Amino acid sequence: MNIQIIAIPKIEERRGNLSVIENDTVPFDIKRVYYLYDVPSGAERGGHAHKNLQQFLVALSGSFDVVLNDGKEEKIVTLNKPYEGLLINSGIWRELQNFSSGSVCLVVASEVYIEDDYIRDFDQFKNYSTRK
Ligand code: T46
């Protein structure tokens, strides 16, 4: 599956840790950053694929599961470290679930927000992925 766990450089000090995401941390030019927070227990986010967008997800705090499907196989990745993230390339269905209390999901994206880039229907996604 076209996903990758990428380590984020970490500067450790007695004062605490600092991690930095720069353009060369991810294989795309960063155009947008957003974050999910105050996610209620049992809530799910995502439930779509992107035609072009690449995204890099980091659990800045707490943990959550990312259920990934490329039309052929399903994988579940648990994110729970602020010094590593999950690169999701285009054409992959994702659902985010099992958010722990107080968790924060940072998303670094390769494009600005374009609703037309979303495939929000799973059957449509399956057809799209078999055509590719
Ligand atoms: C993804 C997961 C991890 C904007 O206006 N601008 C934005 O940049 C984004 C991301 C969303 N929105 C609006 C669109 C909707 O009215 O915010 C509302 C919630 O968006 P959505 O239902 O797409 O949120 P999630 O958490 O289900 O999905 C988001 C991203 O859209 C998606 O690309 O991979 O987070």
PDB file of C-alpha atoms and ligand atoms in Angstrom:
ATOM      1  CA  MET A   1       0.000   0.000   0.000  1.00  0.00           C
ATOM      2  CA  ASN A   2       1.228   3.476  -0.869  1.00  0.00           C
ATOM      3  CA  ILE A   3       1.682   4.718   2.684  1.00  0.00           C
ATOM      4  CA  GLN A   4       4.785   5.327   4.777  1.00  0.00           C
ATOM      5  CA  ILE A   5       5.717   6.006   8.375  1.00  0.00           C
ATOM      6  CA  ILE A   6       8.153   8.922   8.430  1.00  0.00           C
ATOM      7  CA  ALA A   7      10.262   9.910  11.436  1.00  0.00           C
ATOM      8  CA  ILE A   8      10.099  13.580  12.397  1.00  0.00           C
ATOM      9  CA  PRO A   9      13.395  14.991  13.678  1.00  0.00           C
ATOM     10  CA  LYS A  10      13.332  15.332  17.467  1.00  0.00           C
ATOM     11  CA  ILE A  11      15.492  17.631  19.563  1.00  0.00           C
ATOM     12  CA  GLU A  12      15.585  16.283  23.096  1.00  0.00           C
ATOM     13  CA  GLU A  13      16.479  18.520  26.008  1.00  0.00           C
ATOM     14  CA  ARG A  14      15.963  18.467  29.742  1.00  0.00           C
ATOM     15  CA  ARG A  15      13.504  21.329  29.126  1.00  0.00           C
ATOM     16  CA  GLY A  16      11.426  18.984  26.947  1.00  0.00           C
ATOM     17  CA  ASN A  17      11.351  17.885  23.330  1.00  0.00           C
ATOM     18  CA  LEU A  18      10.938  19.790  20.100  1.00  0.00           C
ATOM     19  CA  SER A  19      10.067  18.252  16.720  1.00  0.00           C
ATOM     20  CA  VAL A  20      10.028  20.107  13.445  1.00  0.00           C
ATOM     21  CA  ILE A  21       8.304  19.364  10.131  1.00  0.00           C
ATOM     22  CA  GLU A  22       9.922  21.146   7.201  1.00  0.00           C
ATOM     23  CA  ASN A  23       9.413  20.815   3.465  1.00  0.00           C
ATOM     24  CA  ASP A  24      12.067  18.092   3.251  1.00  0.00           C
ATOM     25  CA  THR A  25      10.389  15.972   5.971  1.00  0.00           C
ATOM     26  CA  VAL A  26       7.615  15.062   3.529  1.00  0.00           C
ATOM     27  CA  PRO A  27       7.824  14.272  -0.204  1.00  0.00           C
ATOM     28  CA  PHE A  28       5.674  17.255  -1.249  1.00  0.00           C
ATOM     29  CA  ASP A  29       5.543  21.025  -0.916  1.00  0.00           C
ATOM     30  CA  ILE A  30       3.476  21.921   2.128  1.00  0.00           C
ATOM     31  CA  LYS A  31       0.439  24.014   1.142  1.00  0.00           C
ATOM     32  CA  ARG A  32      -1.879  23.592   4.148  1.00  0.00           C
ATOM     33  CA  VAL A  33      -1.886  22.560   7.793  1.00  0.00           C
ATOM     34  CA  TYR A  34      -5.002  21.721   9.816  1.00  0.00           C
ATOM     35  CA  TYR A  35      -5.741  19.725  12.931  1.00  0.00           C
ATOM     36  CA  LEU A  36      -8.506  17.677  14.501  1.00  0.00           C
ATOM     37  CA  TYR A  37      -9.113  18.122  18.220  1.00  0.00           C
ATOM     38  CA  ASP A  38     -11.910  17.844  20.804  1.00  0.00           C
ATOM     39  CA  VAL A  39     -13.002  14.659  19.006  1.00  0.00           C
ATOM     40  CA  PRO A  40     -15.734  13.065  21.149  1.00  0.00           C
ATOM     41  CA  SER A  41     -15.316   9.484  22.322  1.00  0.00           C
ATOM     42  CA  GLY A  42     -16.503   7.038  19.645  1.00  0.00           C
ATOM     43  CA  ALA A  43     -16.503   9.641  16.835  1.00  0.00           C
ATOM     44  CA  GLU A  44     -14.985   8.841  13.445  1.00  0.00           C
ATOM     45  CA  ARG A  45     -13.388  11.240  10.969  1.00  0.00           C
ATOM     46  CA  GLY A  46     -12.424  10.772   7.343  1.00  0.00           C
ATOM     47  CA  GLY A  47     -14.403   8.222   5.348  1.00  0.00           C
ATOM     48  CA  HIS A  48     -13.155   9.287   1.942  1.00  0.00           C
ATOM     49  CA  ALA A  49     -10.232   9.127  -0.495  1.00  0.00           C
ATOM     50  CA  HIS A  50      -8.441  11.853  -2.425  1.00  0.00           C
ATOM     51  CA  LYS A  51      -7.743  11.906  -6.150  1.00  0.00           C
ATOM     52  CA  ASN A  52      -4.522  13.962  -5.886  1.00  0.00           C
ATOM     53  CA  LEU A  53      -3.955  15.102  -2.323  1.00  0.00           C
ATOM     54  CA  GLN A  54      -1.072  13.696  -0.278  1.00  0.00           C
ATOM     55  CA  GLN A  55      -1.268  14.081   3.479  1.00  0.00           C
ATOM     56  CA  PHE A  56       0.980  13.528   6.463  1.00  0.00           C
ATOM     57  CA  LEU A  57      -0.802  12.744   9.742  1.00  0.00           C
ATOM     58  CA  VAL A  58       0.746  13.103  13.195  1.00  0.00           C
ATOM     59  CA  ALA A  59      -0.725  12.316  16.608  1.00  0.00           C
ATOM     60  CA  LEU A  60       0.516  15.451  18.365  1.00  0.00           C
ATOM     61  CA  SER A  61      -1.153  14.215  21.530  1.00  0.00           C
ATOM     62  CA  GLY A  62      -2.912  10.957  22.464  1.00  0.00           C
ATOM     63  CA  SER A  63      -3.641   8.259  19.916  1.00  0.00           C
ATOM     64  CA  PHE A  64      -6.024   7.182  17.177  1.00  0.00           C
ATOM     65  CA  ASP A  65      -6.270   4.476  14.510  1.00  0.00           C
ATOM     66  CA  VAL A  66      -6.155   5.115  10.773  1.00  0.00           C
ATOM     67  CA  VAL A  67      -7.962   2.445   8.745  1.00  0.00           C
ATOM     68  CA  LEU A  68      -6.576   2.474   5.199  1.00  0.00           C
ATOM     69  CA  ASN A  69      -7.883   0.792   2.056  1.00  0.00           C
ATOM     70  CA  ASP A  70      -6.335   1.017  -1.414  1.00  0.00           C
ATOM     71  CA  GLY A  71      -9.101  -0.977  -3.093  1.00  0.00           C
ATOM     72  CA  LYS A  72      -7.107  -4.218  -2.726  1.00  0.00           C
ATOM     73  CA  GLU A  73      -6.223  -4.501   0.950  1.00  0.00           C
ATOM     74  CA  GLU A  74      -6.998  -2.939   4.298  1.00  0.00           C
ATOM     75  CA  LYS A  75      -4.451  -1.865   6.912  1.00  0.00           C
ATOM     76  CA  ILE A  76      -4.780  -0.284  10.322  1.00  0.00           C
ATOM     77  CA  VAL A  77      -2.058   2.048  11.568  1.00  0.00           C
ATOM     78  CA  THR A  78      -2.122   3.348  15.134  1.00  0.00           C
ATOM     79  CA  LEU A  79      -0.585   6.787  15.551  1.00  0.00           C
ATOM     80  CA  ASN A  80       0.533   7.711  19.057  1.00  0.00           C
ATOM     81  CA  LYS A  81       3.918   9.435  18.756  1.00  0.00           C
ATOM     82  CA  PRO A  82       4.461  13.162  18.109  1.00  0.00           C
ATOM     83  CA  TYR A  83       7.831  12.372  16.483  1.00  0.00           C
ATOM     84  CA  GLU A  84       6.563  10.186  13.655  1.00  0.00           C
ATOM     85  CA  GLY A  85       3.800  10.530  11.121  1.00  0.00           C
ATOM     86  CA  LEU A  86       1.891   8.629   8.463  1.00  0.00           C
ATOM     87  CA  LEU A  87       2.203   9.650   4.832  1.00  0.00           C
ATOM     88  CA  ILE A  88      -0.972   8.790   2.902  1.00  0.00           C
ATOM     89  CA  ASN A  89      -0.586   9.112  -0.827  1.00  0.00           C
ATOM     90  CA  SER A  90      -3.509   9.816  -3.138  1.00  0.00           C
ATOM     91  CA  GLY A  91      -6.060   7.130  -4.013  1.00  0.00           C
ATOM     92  CA  ILE A  92      -6.315   5.640  -0.524  1.00  0.00           C
ATOM     93  CA  TRP A  93      -9.546   5.479   1.483  1.00  0.00           C
ATOM     94  CA  ARG A  94      -9.009   6.480   5.136  1.00  0.00           C
ATOM     95  CA  GLU A  95     -11.084   6.390   8.278  1.00  0.00           C
ATOM     96  CA  LEU A  96      -9.846   7.752  11.610  1.00  0.00           C
ATOM     97  CA  GLN A  97     -11.244   6.148  14.732  1.00  0.00           C
ATOM     98  CA  ASN A  98     -10.588   5.215  18.389  1.00  0.00           C
ATOM     99  CA  PHE A  99      -9.463   8.717  19.306  1.00  0.00           C
ATOM    100  CA  SER A 100      -8.194   8.807  22.867  1.00  0.00           C
ATOM    101  CA  SER A 101      -9.433  11.571  25.126  1.00  0.00           C
ATOM    102  CA  GLY A 102      -7.666  14.866  24.385  1.00  0.00           C
ATOM    103  CA  SER A 103      -5.944  13.581  21.258  1.00  0.00           C
ATOM    104  CA  VAL A 104      -4.872  15.961  18.516  1.00  0.00           C
ATOM    105  CA  CYS A 105      -4.316  14.933  14.880  1.00  0.00           C
ATOM    106  CA  LEU A 106      -2.114  17.306  12.903  1.00  0.00           C
ATOM    107  CA  VAL A 107      -2.436  17.086   9.115  1.00  0.00           C
ATOM    108  CA  VAL A 108       0.128  18.520   6.718  1.00  0.00           C
ATOM    109  CA  ALA A 109      -1.235  18.603   3.175  1.00  0.00           C
ATOM    110  CA  SER A 110       0.173  18.929  -0.340  1.00  0.00           C
ATOM    111  CA  GLU A 111      -2.709  21.085  -1.646  1.00  0.00           C
ATOM    112  CA  VAL A 112      -5.192  23.683  -0.517  1.00  0.00           C
ATOM    113  CA  TYR A 113      -8.728  22.508   0.290  1.00  0.00           C
ATOM    114  CA  ILE A 114     -10.534  21.404  -2.886  1.00  0.00           C
ATOM    115  CA  GLU A 115     -13.859  19.618  -2.335  1.00  0.00           C
ATOM    116  CA  ASP A 116     -13.708  18.235  -5.882  1.00  0.00           C
ATOM    117  CA  ASP A 117     -10.631  16.195  -4.916  1.00  0.00           C
ATOM    118  CA  TYR A 118     -12.691  14.074  -2.482  1.00  0.00           C
ATOM    119  CA  ILE A 119     -14.256  10.700  -3.234  1.00  0.00           C
ATOM    120  CA  ARG A 120     -16.775  10.340  -0.405  1.00  0.00           C
ATOM    121  CA  ASP A 121     -18.648   7.234  -1.609  1.00  0.00           C
ATOM    122  CA  PHE A 122     -16.915   3.882  -1.012  1.00  0.00           C
ATOM    123  CA  ASP A 123     -18.453   2.132  -4.086  1.00  0.00           C
ATOM    124  CA  GLN A 124     -17.329   5.044  -6.243  1.00  0.00           C
ATOM    125  CA  PHE A 125     -13.860   4.721  -4.694  1.00  0.00           C
ATOM    126  CA  LYS A 126     -13.742   0.971  -5.496  1.00  0.00           C
ATOM    127  CA  ASN A 127     -14.618   1.717  -9.153  1.00  0.00           C
ATOM    128  CA  TYR A 128     -12.055   4.547  -9.242  1.00  0.00           C
ATOM    129  CA  SER A 129      -9.273   2.360  -7.793  1.00  0.00           C
ATOM    130  CA  THR A 130      -9.897  -0.547 -10.205  1.00  0.00           C
ATOM    131  CA  ARG A 131      -9.825   1.863 -13.182  1.00  0.00           C
ATOM    132  CA  LYS A 132      -6.370   3.149 -12.138  1.00  0.00           C
TER     133      LYS A 132
HETATM  134  C1  T46 B   1      -8.672  13.816   5.836  1.00  0.00           C
HETATM  135  C2  T46 B   1      -8.939  13.743   7.287  1.00  0.00           C
HETATM  136  C3  T46 B   1      -7.798  13.213   8.073  1.00  0.00           C
HETATM  137  C4  T46 B   1     -12.351  23.128   5.215  1.00  0.00           C
HETATM  138  O1  T46 B   1     -13.087  24.118   5.046  1.00  0.00           O
HETATM  139  N1  T46 B   1     -11.016  23.203   4.959  1.00  0.00           N
HETATM  140  C5  T46 B   1     -10.170  22.172   5.166  1.00  0.00           C
HETATM  141  O2  T46 B   1      -8.956  22.319   4.918  1.00  0.00           O
HETATM  142  C6  T46 B   1     -10.702  20.923   5.622  1.00  0.00           C
HETATM  143  C7  T46 B   1      -9.812  19.720   5.838  1.00  0.00           C
HETATM  144  C8  T46 B   1     -12.053  20.849   5.863  1.00  0.00           C
HETATM  145  N2  T46 B   1     -12.870  21.928   5.668  1.00  0.00           N
HETATM  146  C9  T46 B   1     -14.295  21.824   5.983  1.00  0.00           C
HETATM  147  C10 T46 B   1     -15.086  20.890   5.079  1.00  0.00           C
HETATM  148  C11 T46 B   1     -16.178  20.387   6.004  1.00  0.00           C
HETATM  149  O3  T46 B   1     -17.251  21.299   5.998  1.00  0.00           O
HETATM  150  O4  T46 B   1     -14.421  21.294   7.305  1.00  0.00           O
HETATM  151  C12 T46 B   1     -15.535  20.430   7.390  1.00  0.00           C
HETATM  152  C13 T46 B   1     -15.102  19.044   7.895  1.00  0.00           C
HETATM  153  O5  T46 B   1     -14.298  18.417   6.873  1.00  0.00           O
HETATM  154  P1  T46 B   1     -14.257  16.826   6.673  1.00  0.00           P
HETATM  155  O6  T46 B   1     -15.625  16.270   6.874  1.00  0.00           O
HETATM  156  O7  T46 B   1     -13.611  16.542   5.367  1.00  0.00           O
HETATM  157  O8  T46 B   1     -13.326  16.405   7.915  1.00  0.00           O
HETATM  158  P2  T46 B   1     -12.679  14.999   8.215  1.00  0.00           P
HETATM  159  O9  T46 B   1     -12.025  15.108   9.540  1.00  0.00           O
HETATM  160  O10 T46 B   1     -13.657  13.898   8.037  1.00  0.00           O
HETATM  161  O11 T46 B   1     -11.541  14.824   7.102  1.00  0.00           O
HETATM  162  C14 T46 B   1     -10.414  15.651   7.164  1.00  0.00           C
HETATM  163  C15 T46 B   1      -9.934  15.989   5.769  1.00  0.00           C
HETATM  164  O12 T46 B   1     -11.016  16.602   5.037  1.00  0.00           O
HETATM  165  C16 T46 B   1      -9.460  14.773   5.023  1.00  0.00           C
HETATM  166  O13 T46 B   1      -8.764  15.172   3.862  1.00  0.00           O
HETATM  167  O14 T46 B   1      -7.933  13.007   5.288  1.00  0.00           O
HETATM  168  O15 T46 B   1      -9.371  14.977   7.871  1.00  0.00           O
END
